[in-house]
PDB file of C-alpha atoms in Angstrom:
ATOM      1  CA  UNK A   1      80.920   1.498  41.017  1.00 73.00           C
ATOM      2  CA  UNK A   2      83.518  -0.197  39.469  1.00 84.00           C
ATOM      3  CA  UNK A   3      83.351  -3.186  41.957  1.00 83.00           C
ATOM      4  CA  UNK A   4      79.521  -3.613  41.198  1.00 87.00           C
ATOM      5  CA  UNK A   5      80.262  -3.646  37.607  1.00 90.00           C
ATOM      6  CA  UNK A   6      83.222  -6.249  38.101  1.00 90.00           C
ATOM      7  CA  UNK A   7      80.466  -8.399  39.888  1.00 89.00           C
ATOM      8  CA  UNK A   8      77.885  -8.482  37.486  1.00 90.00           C
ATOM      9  CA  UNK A   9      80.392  -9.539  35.062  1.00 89.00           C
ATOM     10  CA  UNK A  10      78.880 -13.402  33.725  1.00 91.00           C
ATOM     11  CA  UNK A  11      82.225 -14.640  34.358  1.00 89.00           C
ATOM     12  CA  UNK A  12      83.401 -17.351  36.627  1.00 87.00           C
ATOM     13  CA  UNK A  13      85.346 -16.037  40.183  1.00 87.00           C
ATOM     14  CA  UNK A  14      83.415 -12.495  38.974  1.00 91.00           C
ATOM     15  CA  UNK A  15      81.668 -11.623  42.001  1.00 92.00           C
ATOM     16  CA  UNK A  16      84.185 -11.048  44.631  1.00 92.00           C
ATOM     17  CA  UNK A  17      87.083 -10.927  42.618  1.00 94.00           C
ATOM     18  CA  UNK A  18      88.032  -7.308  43.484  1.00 94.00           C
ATOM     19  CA  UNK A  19      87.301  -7.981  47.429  1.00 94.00           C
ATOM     20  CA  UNK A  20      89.887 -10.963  46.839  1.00 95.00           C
ATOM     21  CA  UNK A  21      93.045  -8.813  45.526  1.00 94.00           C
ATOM     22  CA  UNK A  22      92.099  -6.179  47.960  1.00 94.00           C
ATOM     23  CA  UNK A  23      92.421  -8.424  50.949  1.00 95.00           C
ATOM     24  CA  UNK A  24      95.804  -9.871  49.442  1.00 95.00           C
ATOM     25  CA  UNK A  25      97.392  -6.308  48.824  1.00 94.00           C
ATOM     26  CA  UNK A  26      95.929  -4.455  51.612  1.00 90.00           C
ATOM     27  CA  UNK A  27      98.476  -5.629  54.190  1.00 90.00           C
ATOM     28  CA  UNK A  28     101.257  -3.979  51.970  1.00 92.00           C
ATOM     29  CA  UNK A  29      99.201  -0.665  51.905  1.00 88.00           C
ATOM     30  CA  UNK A  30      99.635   2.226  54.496  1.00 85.00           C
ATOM     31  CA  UNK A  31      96.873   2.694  56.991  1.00 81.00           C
ATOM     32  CA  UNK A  32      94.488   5.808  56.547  1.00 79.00           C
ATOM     33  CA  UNK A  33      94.017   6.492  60.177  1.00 81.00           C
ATOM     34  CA  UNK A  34      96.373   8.433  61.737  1.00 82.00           C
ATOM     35  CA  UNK A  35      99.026   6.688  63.816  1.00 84.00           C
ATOM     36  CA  UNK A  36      97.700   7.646  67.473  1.00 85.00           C
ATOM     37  CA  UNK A  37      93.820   6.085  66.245  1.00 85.00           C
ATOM     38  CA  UNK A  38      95.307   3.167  64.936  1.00 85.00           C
ATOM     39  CA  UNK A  39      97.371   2.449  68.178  1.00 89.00           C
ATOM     40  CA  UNK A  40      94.003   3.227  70.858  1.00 87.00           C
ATOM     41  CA  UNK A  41      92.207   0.901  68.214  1.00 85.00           C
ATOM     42  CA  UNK A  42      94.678  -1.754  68.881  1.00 87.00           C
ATOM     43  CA  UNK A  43      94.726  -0.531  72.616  1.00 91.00           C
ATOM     44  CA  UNK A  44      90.711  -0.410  73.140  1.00 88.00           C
ATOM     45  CA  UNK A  45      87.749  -2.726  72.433  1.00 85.00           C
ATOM     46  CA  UNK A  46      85.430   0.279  72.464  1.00 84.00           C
ATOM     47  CA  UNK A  47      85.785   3.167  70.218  1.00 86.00           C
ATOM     48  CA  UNK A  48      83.743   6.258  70.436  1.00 87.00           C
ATOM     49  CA  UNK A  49      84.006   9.059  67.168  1.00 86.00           C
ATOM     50  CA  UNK A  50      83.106  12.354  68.229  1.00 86.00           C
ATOM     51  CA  UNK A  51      82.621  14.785  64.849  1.00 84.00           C
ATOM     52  CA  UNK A  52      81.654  18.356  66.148  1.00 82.00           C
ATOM     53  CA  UNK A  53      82.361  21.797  64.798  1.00 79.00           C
ATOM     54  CA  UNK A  54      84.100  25.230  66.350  1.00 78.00           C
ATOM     55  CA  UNK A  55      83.202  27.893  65.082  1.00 82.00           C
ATOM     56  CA  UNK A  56      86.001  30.189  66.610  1.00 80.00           C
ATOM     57  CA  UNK A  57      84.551  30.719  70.280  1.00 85.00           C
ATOM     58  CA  UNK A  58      86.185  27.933  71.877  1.00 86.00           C
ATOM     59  CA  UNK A  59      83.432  25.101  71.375  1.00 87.00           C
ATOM     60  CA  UNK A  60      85.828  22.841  70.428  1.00 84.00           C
ATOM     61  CA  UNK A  61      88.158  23.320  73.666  1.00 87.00           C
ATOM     62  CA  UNK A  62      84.789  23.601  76.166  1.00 91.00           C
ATOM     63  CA  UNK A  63      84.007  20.066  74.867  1.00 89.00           C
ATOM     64  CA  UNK A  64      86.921  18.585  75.613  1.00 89.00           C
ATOM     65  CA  UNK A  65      87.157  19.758  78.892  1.00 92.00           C
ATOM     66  CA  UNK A  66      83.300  18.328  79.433  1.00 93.00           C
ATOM     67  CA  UNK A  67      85.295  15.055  78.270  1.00 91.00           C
ATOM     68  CA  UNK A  68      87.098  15.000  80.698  1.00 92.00           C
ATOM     69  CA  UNK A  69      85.319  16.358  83.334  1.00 94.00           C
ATOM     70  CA  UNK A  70      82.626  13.568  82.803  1.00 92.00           C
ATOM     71  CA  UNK A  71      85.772  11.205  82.643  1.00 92.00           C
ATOM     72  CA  UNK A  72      87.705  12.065  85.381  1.00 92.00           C
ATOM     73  CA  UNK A  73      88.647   8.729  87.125  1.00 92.00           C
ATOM     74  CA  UNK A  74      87.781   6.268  84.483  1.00 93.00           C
ATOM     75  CA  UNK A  75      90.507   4.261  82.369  1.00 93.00           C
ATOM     76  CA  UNK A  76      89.590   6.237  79.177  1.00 91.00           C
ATOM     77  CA  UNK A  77      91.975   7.509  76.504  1.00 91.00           C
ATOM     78  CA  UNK A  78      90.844  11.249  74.747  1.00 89.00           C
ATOM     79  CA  UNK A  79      92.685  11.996  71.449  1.00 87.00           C
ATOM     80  CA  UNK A  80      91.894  15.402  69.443  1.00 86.00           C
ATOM     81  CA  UNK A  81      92.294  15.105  65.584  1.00 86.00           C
ATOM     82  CA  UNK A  82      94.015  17.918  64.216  1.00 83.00           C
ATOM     83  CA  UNK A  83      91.728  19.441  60.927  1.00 81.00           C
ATOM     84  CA  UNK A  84      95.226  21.013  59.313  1.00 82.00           C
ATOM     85  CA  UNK A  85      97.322  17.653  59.186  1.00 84.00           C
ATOM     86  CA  UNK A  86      94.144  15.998  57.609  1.00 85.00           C
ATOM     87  CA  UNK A  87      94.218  13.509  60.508  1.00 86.00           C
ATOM     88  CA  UNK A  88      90.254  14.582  61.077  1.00 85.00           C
ATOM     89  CA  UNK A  89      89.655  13.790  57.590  1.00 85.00           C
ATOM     90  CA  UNK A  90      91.280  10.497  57.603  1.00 85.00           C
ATOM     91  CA  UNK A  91      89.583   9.680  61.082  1.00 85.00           C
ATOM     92  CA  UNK A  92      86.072   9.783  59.445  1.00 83.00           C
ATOM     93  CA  UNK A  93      87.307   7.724  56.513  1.00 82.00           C
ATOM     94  CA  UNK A  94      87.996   5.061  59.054  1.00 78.00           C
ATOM     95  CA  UNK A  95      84.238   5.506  60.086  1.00 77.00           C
ATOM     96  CA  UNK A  96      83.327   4.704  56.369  1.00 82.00           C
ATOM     97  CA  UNK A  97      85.484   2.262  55.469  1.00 85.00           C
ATOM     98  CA  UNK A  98      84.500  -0.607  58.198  1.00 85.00           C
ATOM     99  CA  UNK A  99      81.312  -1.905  56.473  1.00 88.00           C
ATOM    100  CA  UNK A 100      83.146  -2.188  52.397  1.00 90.00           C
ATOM    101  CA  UNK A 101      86.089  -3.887  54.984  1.00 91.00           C
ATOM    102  CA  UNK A 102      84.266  -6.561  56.339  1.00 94.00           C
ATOM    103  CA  UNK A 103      82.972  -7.477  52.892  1.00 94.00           C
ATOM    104  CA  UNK A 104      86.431  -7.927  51.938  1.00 95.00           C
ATOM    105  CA  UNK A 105      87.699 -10.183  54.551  1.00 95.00           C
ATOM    106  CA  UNK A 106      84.754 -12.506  54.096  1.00 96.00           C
ATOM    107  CA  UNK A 107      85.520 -12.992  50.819  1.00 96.00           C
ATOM    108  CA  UNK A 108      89.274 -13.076  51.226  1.00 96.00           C
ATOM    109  CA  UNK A 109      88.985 -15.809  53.882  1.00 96.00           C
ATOM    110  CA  UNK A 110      86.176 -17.588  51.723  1.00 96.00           C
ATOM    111  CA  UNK A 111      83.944 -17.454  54.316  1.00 97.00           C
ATOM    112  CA  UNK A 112      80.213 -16.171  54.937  1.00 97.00           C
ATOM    113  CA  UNK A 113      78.965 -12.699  56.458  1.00 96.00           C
ATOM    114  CA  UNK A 114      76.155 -11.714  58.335  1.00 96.00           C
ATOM    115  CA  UNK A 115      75.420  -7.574  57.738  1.00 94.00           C
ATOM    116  CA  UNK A 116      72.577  -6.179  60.181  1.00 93.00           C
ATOM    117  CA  UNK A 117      71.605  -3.505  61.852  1.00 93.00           C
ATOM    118  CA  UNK A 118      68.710  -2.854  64.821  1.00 94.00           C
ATOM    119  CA  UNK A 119      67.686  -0.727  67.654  1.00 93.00           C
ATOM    120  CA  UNK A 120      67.526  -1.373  71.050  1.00 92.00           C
ATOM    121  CA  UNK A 121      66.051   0.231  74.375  1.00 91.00           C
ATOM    122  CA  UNK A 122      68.829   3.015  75.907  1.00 85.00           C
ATOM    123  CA  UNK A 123      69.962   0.998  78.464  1.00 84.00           C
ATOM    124  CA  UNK A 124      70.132  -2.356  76.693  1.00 86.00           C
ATOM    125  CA  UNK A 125      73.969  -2.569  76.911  1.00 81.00           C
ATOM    126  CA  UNK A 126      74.058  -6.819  76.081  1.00 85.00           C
ATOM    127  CA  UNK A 127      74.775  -8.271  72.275  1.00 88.00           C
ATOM    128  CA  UNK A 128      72.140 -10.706  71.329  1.00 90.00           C
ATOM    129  CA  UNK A 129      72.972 -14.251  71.526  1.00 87.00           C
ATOM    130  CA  UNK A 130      73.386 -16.840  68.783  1.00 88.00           C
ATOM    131  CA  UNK A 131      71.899 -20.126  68.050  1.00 86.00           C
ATOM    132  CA  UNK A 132      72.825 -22.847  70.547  1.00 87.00           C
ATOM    133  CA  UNK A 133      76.710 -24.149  69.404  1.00 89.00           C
ATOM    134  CA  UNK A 134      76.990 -21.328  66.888  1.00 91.00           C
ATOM    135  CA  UNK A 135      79.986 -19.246  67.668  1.00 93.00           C
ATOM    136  CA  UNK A 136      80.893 -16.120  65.073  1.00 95.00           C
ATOM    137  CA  UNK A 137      84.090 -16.036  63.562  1.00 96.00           C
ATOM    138  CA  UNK A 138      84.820 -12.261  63.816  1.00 93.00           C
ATOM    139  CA  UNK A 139      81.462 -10.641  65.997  1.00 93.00           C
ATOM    140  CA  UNK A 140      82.214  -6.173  64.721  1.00 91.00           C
ATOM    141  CA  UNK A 141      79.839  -3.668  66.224  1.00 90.00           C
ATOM    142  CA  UNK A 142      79.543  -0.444  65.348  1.00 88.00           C
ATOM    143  CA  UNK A 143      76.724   2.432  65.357  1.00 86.00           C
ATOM    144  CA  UNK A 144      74.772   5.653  66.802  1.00 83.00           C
ATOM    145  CA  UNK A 145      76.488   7.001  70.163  1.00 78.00           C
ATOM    146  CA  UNK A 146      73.592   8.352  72.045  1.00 79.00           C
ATOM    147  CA  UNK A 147      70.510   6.478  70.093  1.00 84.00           C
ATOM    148  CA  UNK A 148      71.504   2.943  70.053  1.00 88.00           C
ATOM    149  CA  UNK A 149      71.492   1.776  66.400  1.00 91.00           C
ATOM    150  CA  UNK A 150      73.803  -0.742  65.933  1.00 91.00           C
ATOM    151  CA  UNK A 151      75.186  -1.868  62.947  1.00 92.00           C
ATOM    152  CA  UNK A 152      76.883  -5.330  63.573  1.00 93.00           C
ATOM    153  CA  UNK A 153      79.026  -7.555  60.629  1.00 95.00           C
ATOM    154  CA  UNK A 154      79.349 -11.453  61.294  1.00 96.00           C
ATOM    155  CA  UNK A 155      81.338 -13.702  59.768  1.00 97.00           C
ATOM    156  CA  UNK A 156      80.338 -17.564  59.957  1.00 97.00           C
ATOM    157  CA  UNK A 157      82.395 -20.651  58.744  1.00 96.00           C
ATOM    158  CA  UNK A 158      80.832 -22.615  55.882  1.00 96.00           C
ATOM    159  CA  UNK A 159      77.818 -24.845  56.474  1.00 94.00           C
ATOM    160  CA  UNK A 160      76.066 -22.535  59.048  1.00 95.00           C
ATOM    161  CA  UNK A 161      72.842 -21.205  58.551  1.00 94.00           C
ATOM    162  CA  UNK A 162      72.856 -17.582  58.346  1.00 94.00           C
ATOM    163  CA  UNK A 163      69.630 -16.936  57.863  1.00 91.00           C
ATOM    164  CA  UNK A 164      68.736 -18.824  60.926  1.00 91.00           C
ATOM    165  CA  UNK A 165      71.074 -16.953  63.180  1.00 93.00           C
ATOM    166  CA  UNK A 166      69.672 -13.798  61.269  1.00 92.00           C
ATOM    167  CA  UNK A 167      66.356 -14.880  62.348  1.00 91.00           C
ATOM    168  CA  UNK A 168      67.494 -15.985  66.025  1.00 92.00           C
ATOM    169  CA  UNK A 169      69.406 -12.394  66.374  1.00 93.00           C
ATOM    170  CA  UNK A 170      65.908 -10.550  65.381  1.00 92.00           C
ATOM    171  CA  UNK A 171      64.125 -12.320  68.003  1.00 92.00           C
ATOM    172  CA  UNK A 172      65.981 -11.400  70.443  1.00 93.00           C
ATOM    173  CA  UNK A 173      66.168  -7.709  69.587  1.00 94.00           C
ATOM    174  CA  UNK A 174      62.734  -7.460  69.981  1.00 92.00           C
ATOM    175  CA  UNK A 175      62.509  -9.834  72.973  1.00 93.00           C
ATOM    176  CA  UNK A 176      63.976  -6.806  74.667  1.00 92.00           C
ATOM    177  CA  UNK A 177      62.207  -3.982  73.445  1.00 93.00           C
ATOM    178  CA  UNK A 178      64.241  -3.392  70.097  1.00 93.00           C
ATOM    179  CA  UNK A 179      63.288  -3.081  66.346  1.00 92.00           C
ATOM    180  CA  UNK A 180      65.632  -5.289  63.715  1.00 93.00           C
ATOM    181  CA  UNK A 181      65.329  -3.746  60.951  1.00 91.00           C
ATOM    182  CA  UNK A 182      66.029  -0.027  61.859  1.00 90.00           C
ATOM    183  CA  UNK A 183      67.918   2.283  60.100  1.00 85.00           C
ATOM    184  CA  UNK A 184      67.989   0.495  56.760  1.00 85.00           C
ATOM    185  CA  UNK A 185      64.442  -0.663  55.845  1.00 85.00           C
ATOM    186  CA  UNK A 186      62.733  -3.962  55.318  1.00 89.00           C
ATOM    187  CA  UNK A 187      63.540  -4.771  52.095  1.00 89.00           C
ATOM    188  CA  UNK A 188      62.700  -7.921  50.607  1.00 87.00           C
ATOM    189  CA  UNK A 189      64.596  -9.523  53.980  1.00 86.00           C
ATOM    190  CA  UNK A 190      62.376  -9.147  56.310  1.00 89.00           C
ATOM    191  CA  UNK A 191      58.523  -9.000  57.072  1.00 90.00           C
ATOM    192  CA  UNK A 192      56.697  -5.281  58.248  1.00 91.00           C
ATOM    193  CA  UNK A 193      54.476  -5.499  60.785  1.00 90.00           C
ATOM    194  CA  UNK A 194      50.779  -5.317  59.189  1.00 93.00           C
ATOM    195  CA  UNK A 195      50.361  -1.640  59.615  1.00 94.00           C
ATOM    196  CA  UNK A 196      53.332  -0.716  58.068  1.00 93.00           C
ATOM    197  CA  UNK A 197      52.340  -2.391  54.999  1.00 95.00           C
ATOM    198  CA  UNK A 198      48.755  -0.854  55.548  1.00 96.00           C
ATOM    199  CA  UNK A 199      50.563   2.738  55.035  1.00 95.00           C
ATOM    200  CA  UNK A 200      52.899   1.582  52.240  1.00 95.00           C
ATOM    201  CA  UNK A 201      49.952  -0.121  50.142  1.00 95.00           C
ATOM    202  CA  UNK A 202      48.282   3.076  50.854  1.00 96.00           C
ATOM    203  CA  UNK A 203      50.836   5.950  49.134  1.00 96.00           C
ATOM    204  CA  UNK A 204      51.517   3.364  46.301  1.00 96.00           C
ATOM    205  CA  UNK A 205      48.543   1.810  45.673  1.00 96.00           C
ATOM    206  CA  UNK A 206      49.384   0.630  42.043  1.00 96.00           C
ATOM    207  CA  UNK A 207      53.089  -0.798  43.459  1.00 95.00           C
ATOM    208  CA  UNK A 208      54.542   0.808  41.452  1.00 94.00           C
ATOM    209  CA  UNK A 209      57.781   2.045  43.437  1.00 93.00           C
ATOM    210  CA  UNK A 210      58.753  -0.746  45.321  1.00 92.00           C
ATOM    211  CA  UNK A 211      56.892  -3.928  44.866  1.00 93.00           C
ATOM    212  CA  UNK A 212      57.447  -7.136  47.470  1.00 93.00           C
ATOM    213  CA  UNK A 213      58.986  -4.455  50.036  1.00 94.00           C
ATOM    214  CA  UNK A 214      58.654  -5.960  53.550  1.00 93.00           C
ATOM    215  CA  UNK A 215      56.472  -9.062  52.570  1.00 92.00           C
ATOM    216  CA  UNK A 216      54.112  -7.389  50.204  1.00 94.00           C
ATOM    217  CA  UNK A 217      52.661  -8.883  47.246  1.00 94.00           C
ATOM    218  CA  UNK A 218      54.931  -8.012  44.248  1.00 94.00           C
ATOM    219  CA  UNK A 219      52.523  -7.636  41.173  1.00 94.00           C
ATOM    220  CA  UNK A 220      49.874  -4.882  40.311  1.00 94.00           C
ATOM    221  CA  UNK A 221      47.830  -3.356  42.708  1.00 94.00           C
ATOM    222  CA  UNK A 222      49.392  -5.868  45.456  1.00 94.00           C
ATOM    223  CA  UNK A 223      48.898  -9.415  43.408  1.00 93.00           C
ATOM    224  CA  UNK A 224      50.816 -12.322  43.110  1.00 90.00           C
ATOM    225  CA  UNK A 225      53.145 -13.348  45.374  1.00 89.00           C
ATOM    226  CA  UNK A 226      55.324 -12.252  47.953  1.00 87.00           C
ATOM    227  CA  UNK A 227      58.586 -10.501  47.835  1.00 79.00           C
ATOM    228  CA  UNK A 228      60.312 -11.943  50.961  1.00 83.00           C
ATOM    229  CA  UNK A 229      63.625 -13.328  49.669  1.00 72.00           C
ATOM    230  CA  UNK A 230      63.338 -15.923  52.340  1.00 63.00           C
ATOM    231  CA  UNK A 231      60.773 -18.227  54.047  1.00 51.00           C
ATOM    232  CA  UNK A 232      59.898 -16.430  57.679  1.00 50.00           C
ATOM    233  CA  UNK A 233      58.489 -18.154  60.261  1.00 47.00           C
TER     234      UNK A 233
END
């Protein structure tokens, strides 16, 4: 709250400002993950975050040893979070913190960011490519172990066009089967297929809750014009 307000101050610098001292004073600040997490992050490209509950029969100790069992012979580290140290806690702060994070660097490094996220088919297991000669600065998935959502940050260098690798990155999700947007709506980004918009137009028919969503018209009763924030092809 306090860095949307610092933001929308009409002041020169405003908008960022916060994201800016953050990313000069974080690197004197104490990590929140616990020690072993931050060392297998350091250690692994791939990360998996396994939240689940005992309720005092053992659950907790009968999934671990599935873990394993399902693990046995593959280079995999397994690290248990202990709930009484807080290190559980902290572990799922970690899982909250890497969106706000990347919004920071981009703005600490003065460059631009890319935030999207899609679905694709099970077994897709390949990142979409980019525009021919357009190479991310910092490429950070993340997502839904089991479903496939993935939430992915980009950051570009100045004088790329980020909405056309947005575009190019869409494309290719649903070359393959996927659906860009997914867990996060249209918006005003991006264009719903037709009858999509049929069944929005359809429980709002006045727009009155959420005109220009996914391409529709913004004005009364679906007039005017419409409420992409960008020109789609």
């Amino acid at each position: 709250a306090l860095r949307s307000r610092v933001d929308s101050l009409p002041l020169p610098y405003a908008k960022g400002a916060l994201d800016r001292l953050s990313y000069l004073f974080n690197p004197l600040m104490p990590t929140i993950t616990p020690g072993e997490l931050d060392a297998l992050g350091r250690k692994r490209d791939h990360n998996v975050l396994i939240d689940a509950c005992d309720f005092g029969d053992g659950e907790g100790d009968r999934l671990i040893k599935r873990i394993e069992d399902a693990t046995k012979g593959m280079d995999v580290d397994i690290h248990e979070c202990d709930k009484a140290s807080g290190a559980a806690a902290r572990a799922q702060l970690f899982r909250f913190a890497c969106a706000p994070a990347f919004t920071t660097r981009c703005y600490g490094e003065g460059v631009q960011g890319l935030s999207l996220d899609y679905a694709l088919p099970k077994k897709h297991d390949t990142c979409p490519v980019m525009p021919e000669g357009v190479e991310p600065l910092i490429r950070m998935r993340y997502g839904h172990f089991g479903c496939n959502v993935v939430h992915e940050d980009l950051s570009f260098a100045n004088g790329v066009d980020v909405h056309a690798c947005k575009m190019q990155i869409k494309a290719e999700v649903e070359r393959v089967g996927g659906k860009l947007p997914a867990e996060h709506g249209h918006g005003t980004e991006y264009l719903a297929p037709p009858p999509t918009q049929a069944r929005w137009m359809k429980a709002d028919p006045l727009n009155m809750m959420n005109p220009g969503v996914g391409g529709t018209k913004v004005g009364h009763k679906y007039t005017g014009e419409c409420g992409l924030s960008h020109h789609h092809d």
